[in-house]
Structure formats: C-alpha cells, structure tokens
Amino acid sequence: MTHRHSDSATTPSLTGSTGHGESSTGGARFALTRTDITVLAGGFAIAGGALGWFLPVLVTWVGRIPFLDLPQVVTWAAALESPAMAVVRPGAGVLLGLLVTALVAFTTTNLEIHDDRIVIDGHDGRREIRRTSCAGVWFEDGNLVVLGTGGGTLFRGSVEGNRTRIERAFRAHGYPFGTV
C-alpha cells in the first residue's frame, strides 16, 4: 500500500508526482498516488460499512468467546434496534473508514531521491539532506537510516515505498547504500 504526496509540511498536494518511480524533476519519488488513496478510501469505506451492517451479528458471535470482553459502546451500538440503525451503523462505519484513510494519508512519509539531495516529506515537516552530508543509507528494523558524514544520524524512520525499489533508486543516484 502506498499513500499521498506533499509539497509542504501540512498540506497534501496530489499533483506533480508519478508515485513510485521517476518524478518530473528527474529524481525517484516514493509517495502515495491519487489511485492509491482512492483504493484505500474505497476499501476502508466498504469494510467499515460492512462492519456497521453486520455489527449485531458480530457482537453476538464475539460475545460467545469467553476471554474477550467487548467495549460497552460496541455492545450498546449493536443492541440498538430500529429501522434507522440499518442506515446509521453502516454510515458510521463508512465515515470511520474514510477517517482511517485520511489518517494513513497524512501520516505517511514520502521520499524523493535526487543526485544532489534526499527529500523527506512527512507529517512532521519537509527536510532536505544534501548528498555531500550523507555518509551512508540503509534499512534497519524496517526504518530508513541516513547517516551523516559527521557520524550522526540525519534521518531514521519509516518511508513510503518498496524497500527493493528504494535501494535501487539510491544506488542509481550514486548514494552509498548499505555501507558506512
């Protein structure tokens, strides 16, 4: 799965990127595309709507499991009986699914790899790391690590994209991937 693009620290921009390959500026860009977000939104909305529709049946089934104790609000919502609940529960599930999509889209960290710099754009801001200050790049415990020439860590965190493609992009742009 992949997520959104962003040209600023706080506002997502879904234009000017090709998603998981070369960007219009010649660098490799790893970010969610509009299609990715649309698929996520549709999937989460459908799953949320289905969960809302089948909530009474699911609560009854899960309630039979002796070591599981459902939150009171879930059992309360499942027990509400009225014709309106046939619309309200699935509608609330769809909204919840869309909120999850927004959360995923706005917390994804995007990555651009250029010959002269690395651009990391996430929910905590946008930063550029000059190639001249980069001593090594690798993945460790699922996180991308960028080591500075002074020995300090310039970035450690999760980024959007396939690890193999990211490694290839770093190597293609001449970065010391996997070495220190």
mmCIF file of C-alpha atoms in Angstrom:
data_model
loop_
_atom_site.group_PDB
_atom_site.id
_atom_site.type_symbol
_atom_site.label_atom_id
_atom_site.label_comp_id
_atom_site.label_asym_id
_atom_site.label_seq_id
_atom_site.Cartn_x
_atom_site.Cartn_y
_atom_site.Cartn_z
ATOM 1 C CA MET A 1 0.000 0.000 0.000
ATOM 2 C CA THR A 2 1.130 3.488 -0.589
ATOM 3 C CA HIS A 3 -0.041 6.967 0.282
ATOM 4 C CA ARG A 4 -0.182 10.716 -0.524
ATOM 5 C CA HIS A 5 2.267 13.298 -1.893
ATOM 6 C CA SER A 6 3.089 16.529 -0.178
ATOM 7 C CA ASP A 7 4.905 19.674 -1.184
ATOM 8 C CA SER A 8 4.587 21.293 2.223
ATOM 9 C CA ALA A 9 4.694 20.126 5.783
ATOM 10 C CA THR A 10 0.976 20.420 6.393
ATOM 11 C CA THR A 11 -0.966 20.445 3.142
ATOM 12 C CA PRO A 12 -1.071 17.429 0.853
ATOM 13 C CA SER A 13 -0.659 18.036 -2.834
ATOM 14 C CA LEU A 14 -1.593 15.294 -5.233
ATOM 15 C CA THR A 15 -0.128 16.893 -8.330
ATOM 16 C CA GLY A 16 3.236 16.738 -9.998
ATOM 17 C CA SER A 17 4.249 13.239 -8.998
ATOM 18 C CA THR A 18 4.273 9.925 -10.691
ATOM 19 C CA GLY A 19 4.044 7.923 -7.478
ATOM 20 C CA HIS A 20 6.627 5.167 -7.214
ATOM 21 C CA GLY A 21 9.192 5.922 -9.841
ATOM 22 C CA GLU A 22 10.791 8.808 -11.573
ATOM 23 C CA SER A 23 9.353 12.223 -10.843
ATOM 24 C CA SER A 24 9.091 15.098 -13.258
ATOM 25 C CA THR A 25 12.266 16.577 -11.705
ATOM 26 C CA GLY A 26 14.448 13.531 -12.512
ATOM 27 C CA GLY A 27 14.509 12.081 -9.022
ATOM 28 C CA ALA A 28 12.905 8.913 -7.763
ATOM 29 C CA ARG A 29 9.724 9.629 -5.794
ATOM 30 C CA PHE A 30 8.079 7.233 -3.373
ATOM 31 C CA ALA A 31 4.672 8.503 -2.309
ATOM 32 C CA LEU A 32 1.019 7.603 -2.392
ATOM 33 C CA THR A 33 -0.702 8.354 -5.649
ATOM 34 C CA ARG A 34 -4.272 9.513 -6.116
ATOM 35 C CA THR A 35 -5.124 5.992 -7.202
ATOM 36 C CA ASP A 36 -3.595 4.573 -4.015
ATOM 37 C CA ILE A 37 -5.636 6.922 -1.854
ATOM 38 C CA THR A 38 -8.801 6.203 -3.834
ATOM 39 C CA VAL A 39 -8.313 2.447 -3.433
ATOM 40 C CA LEU A 40 -7.589 2.862 0.295
ATOM 41 C CA ALA A 41 -10.654 5.064 0.778
ATOM 42 C CA GLY A 42 -12.889 2.660 -1.119
ATOM 43 C CA GLY A 43 -11.569 -0.379 0.710
ATOM 44 C CA PHE A 44 -11.757 1.144 4.181
ATOM 45 C CA ALA A 45 -15.209 2.630 3.481
ATOM 46 C CA ILE A 46 -16.577 -0.706 2.244
ATOM 47 C CA ALA A 47 -15.029 -2.571 5.170
ATOM 48 C CA GLY A 48 -16.395 -0.009 7.646
ATOM 49 C CA GLY A 49 -19.865 -0.122 6.092
ATOM 50 C CA ALA A 50 -19.889 -3.922 6.178
ATOM 51 C CA LEU A 51 -18.705 -3.909 9.785
ATOM 52 C CA GLY A 52 -21.516 -1.488 10.691
ATOM 53 C CA TRP A 53 -24.102 -3.570 8.850
ATOM 54 C CA PHE A 54 -23.043 -6.844 10.478
ATOM 55 C CA LEU A 55 -22.247 -5.364 13.905
ATOM 56 C CA PRO A 56 -25.143 -7.059 15.756
ATOM 57 C CA VAL A 57 -24.217 -10.481 14.352
ATOM 58 C CA LEU A 58 -20.503 -9.948 15.033
ATOM 59 C CA VAL A 59 -21.111 -8.819 18.621
ATOM 60 C CA THR A 60 -23.262 -11.893 19.264
ATOM 61 C CA TRP A 61 -20.596 -14.172 17.789
ATOM 62 C CA VAL A 62 -17.638 -12.495 19.541
ATOM 63 C CA GLY A 63 -19.644 -12.323 22.787
ATOM 64 C CA ARG A 64 -19.574 -16.129 22.919
ATOM 65 C CA ILE A 65 -15.790 -16.125 23.223
ATOM 66 C CA PRO A 66 -15.228 -16.344 26.985
ATOM 67 C CA PHE A 67 -11.929 -14.438 27.275
ATOM 68 C CA LEU A 68 -12.961 -11.464 25.103
ATOM 69 C CA ASP A 69 -14.713 -8.528 26.691
ATOM 70 C CA LEU A 70 -16.087 -6.070 24.141
ATOM 71 C CA PRO A 71 -16.149 -2.351 24.915
ATOM 72 C CA GLN A 72 -19.524 -1.290 26.275
ATOM 73 C CA VAL A 73 -20.116 1.223 23.480
ATOM 74 C CA VAL A 74 -19.826 -1.562 20.873
ATOM 75 C CA THR A 75 -22.359 -3.794 22.596
ATOM 76 C CA TRP A 76 -24.637 -0.770 23.110
ATOM 77 C CA ALA A 77 -24.475 0.174 19.408
ATOM 78 C CA ALA A 78 -25.138 -3.408 18.341
ATOM 79 C CA ALA A 79 -28.148 -3.684 20.656
ATOM 80 C CA LEU A 80 -29.924 -0.607 19.279
ATOM 81 C CA GLU A 81 -32.913 -1.811 17.345
ATOM 82 C CA SER A 82 -34.723 0.465 14.941
ATOM 83 C CA PRO A 83 -35.081 0.764 11.174
ATOM 84 C CA ALA A 84 -32.788 3.809 11.278
ATOM 85 C CA MET A 85 -29.941 1.678 12.677
ATOM 86 C CA ALA A 86 -29.843 -0.216 9.371
ATOM 87 C CA VAL A 87 -28.538 3.029 7.880
ATOM 88 C CA VAL A 88 -26.789 4.661 10.838
ATOM 89 C CA ARG A 89 -24.420 1.786 11.717
ATOM 90 C CA PRO A 90 -23.141 1.242 8.145
ATOM 91 C CA GLY A 91 -22.941 5.015 7.628
ATOM 92 C CA ALA A 92 -20.858 5.408 10.762
ATOM 93 C CA GLY A 93 -18.638 2.551 9.537
ATOM 94 C CA VAL A 94 -18.115 4.267 6.176
ATOM 95 C CA LEU A 95 -17.170 7.520 7.933
ATOM 96 C CA LEU A 96 -14.786 5.664 10.198
ATOM 97 C CA GLY A 97 -13.196 4.032 7.126
ATOM 98 C CA LEU A 98 -12.706 7.430 5.494
ATOM 99 C CA LEU A 99 -11.166 8.801 8.688
ATOM 100 C CA VAL A 100 -8.715 5.894 8.734
ATOM 101 C CA THR A 101 -7.812 6.677 5.110
ATOM 102 C CA ALA A 102 -7.167 10.323 5.994
ATOM 103 C CA LEU A 103 -5.023 9.271 8.949
ATOM 104 C CA VAL A 104 -2.947 6.964 6.753
ATOM 105 C CA ALA A 105 -2.570 9.596 4.025
ATOM 106 C CA PHE A 106 -1.500 12.371 6.368
ATOM 107 C CA THR A 107 0.941 10.291 8.416
ATOM 108 C CA THR A 108 2.813 8.738 5.516
ATOM 109 C CA THR A 109 6.376 9.905 4.986
ATOM 110 C CA ASN A 110 7.222 10.434 1.332
ATOM 111 C CA LEU A 111 10.705 10.125 -0.107
ATOM 112 C CA GLU A 112 12.450 11.701 -3.098
ATOM 113 C CA ILE A 113 15.934 10.692 -4.149
ATOM 114 C CA HIS A 114 17.876 13.064 -6.404
ATOM 115 C CA ASP A 115 21.518 13.079 -7.477
ATOM 116 C CA ASP A 116 22.307 16.010 -5.155
ATOM 117 C CA ARG A 117 19.824 15.582 -2.285
ATOM 118 C CA ILE A 118 17.293 13.412 -0.468
ATOM 119 C CA VAL A 119 13.910 14.977 0.285
ATOM 120 C CA ILE A 120 11.884 13.537 3.164
ATOM 121 C CA ASP A 121 8.357 14.887 3.447
ATOM 122 C CA GLY A 122 6.151 13.723 6.287
ATOM 123 C CA HIS A 123 3.652 14.814 8.895
ATOM 124 C CA ASP A 124 6.457 16.398 10.947
ATOM 125 C CA GLY A 125 7.686 18.575 8.078
ATOM 126 C CA ARG A 126 9.776 18.560 4.956
ATOM 127 C CA ARG A 127 13.528 18.306 5.055
ATOM 128 C CA GLU A 128 16.330 18.022 2.556
ATOM 129 C CA ILE A 129 19.559 16.162 3.138
ATOM 130 C CA ARG A 130 22.393 17.188 0.834
ATOM 131 C CA ARG A 131 24.309 14.357 -0.763
ATOM 132 C CA THR A 132 27.582 15.894 0.440
ATOM 133 C CA SER A 133 26.481 15.382 4.058
ATOM 134 C CA CYS A 134 25.409 11.737 3.535
ATOM 135 C CA ALA A 135 27.883 9.001 4.536
ATOM 136 C CA GLY A 136 25.577 6.009 4.193
ATOM 137 C CA VAL A 137 21.994 4.838 3.749
ATOM 138 C CA TRP A 138 20.401 1.533 4.767
ATOM 139 C CA PHE A 139 17.306 -0.111 6.204
ATOM 140 C CA GLU A 140 17.329 -1.186 9.838
ATOM 141 C CA ASP A 141 14.341 -2.666 11.675
ATOM 142 C CA GLY A 142 12.023 -1.512 8.872
ATOM 143 C CA ASN A 143 13.261 2.084 9.029
ATOM 144 C CA LEU A 144 15.329 4.013 6.536
ATOM 145 C CA VAL A 145 18.523 5.299 8.145
ATOM 146 C CA VAL A 146 20.600 8.131 6.682
ATOM 147 C CA LEU A 147 23.991 8.567 8.340
ATOM 148 C CA GLY A 148 25.753 11.925 8.162
ATOM 149 C CA THR A 149 29.419 12.440 7.325
ATOM 150 C CA GLY A 150 29.980 13.580 10.918
ATOM 151 C CA GLY A 151 28.755 10.214 12.214
ATOM 152 C CA GLY A 152 25.324 11.384 13.391
ATOM 153 C CA THR A 153 22.003 10.050 12.177
ATOM 154 C CA LEU A 154 20.366 12.532 9.809
ATOM 155 C CA PHE A 155 17.147 10.538 9.463
ATOM 156 C CA ARG A 156 15.675 7.368 10.907
ATOM 157 C CA GLY A 157 12.090 6.482 10.171
ATOM 158 C CA SER A 158 9.523 4.720 8.077
ATOM 159 C CA VAL A 159 9.085 5.905 4.494
ATOM 160 C CA GLU A 160 6.591 5.117 1.761
ATOM 161 C CA GLY A 161 7.642 2.672 -0.917
ATOM 162 C CA ASN A 162 9.014 -0.741 -1.696
ATOM 163 C CA ARG A 163 12.371 -1.331 0.016
ATOM 164 C CA THR A 164 13.941 -3.001 -3.010
ATOM 165 C CA ARG A 165 12.936 -0.137 -5.306
ATOM 166 C CA ILE A 166 14.161 2.418 -2.805
ATOM 167 C CA GLU A 167 17.519 0.648 -2.564
ATOM 168 C CA ARG A 168 17.787 0.547 -6.363
ATOM 169 C CA ALA A 169 16.963 4.255 -6.568
ATOM 170 C CA PHE A 170 19.620 5.173 -4.007
ATOM 171 C CA ARG A 171 22.203 3.094 -5.880
ATOM 172 C CA ALA A 172 21.121 4.530 -9.264
ATOM 173 C CA HIS A 173 21.636 8.053 -7.911
ATOM 174 C CA GLY A 174 25.082 7.114 -6.574
ATOM 175 C CA TYR A 175 24.388 7.005 -2.825
ATOM 176 C CA PRO A 176 26.384 4.625 -0.600
ATOM 177 C CA PHE A 177 23.536 2.228 0.169
ATOM 178 C CA GLY A 178 24.245 -0.402 2.796
ATOM 179 C CA THR A 179 27.720 0.924 3.520
ATOM 180 C CA VAL A 180 29.187 3.220 6.127
#
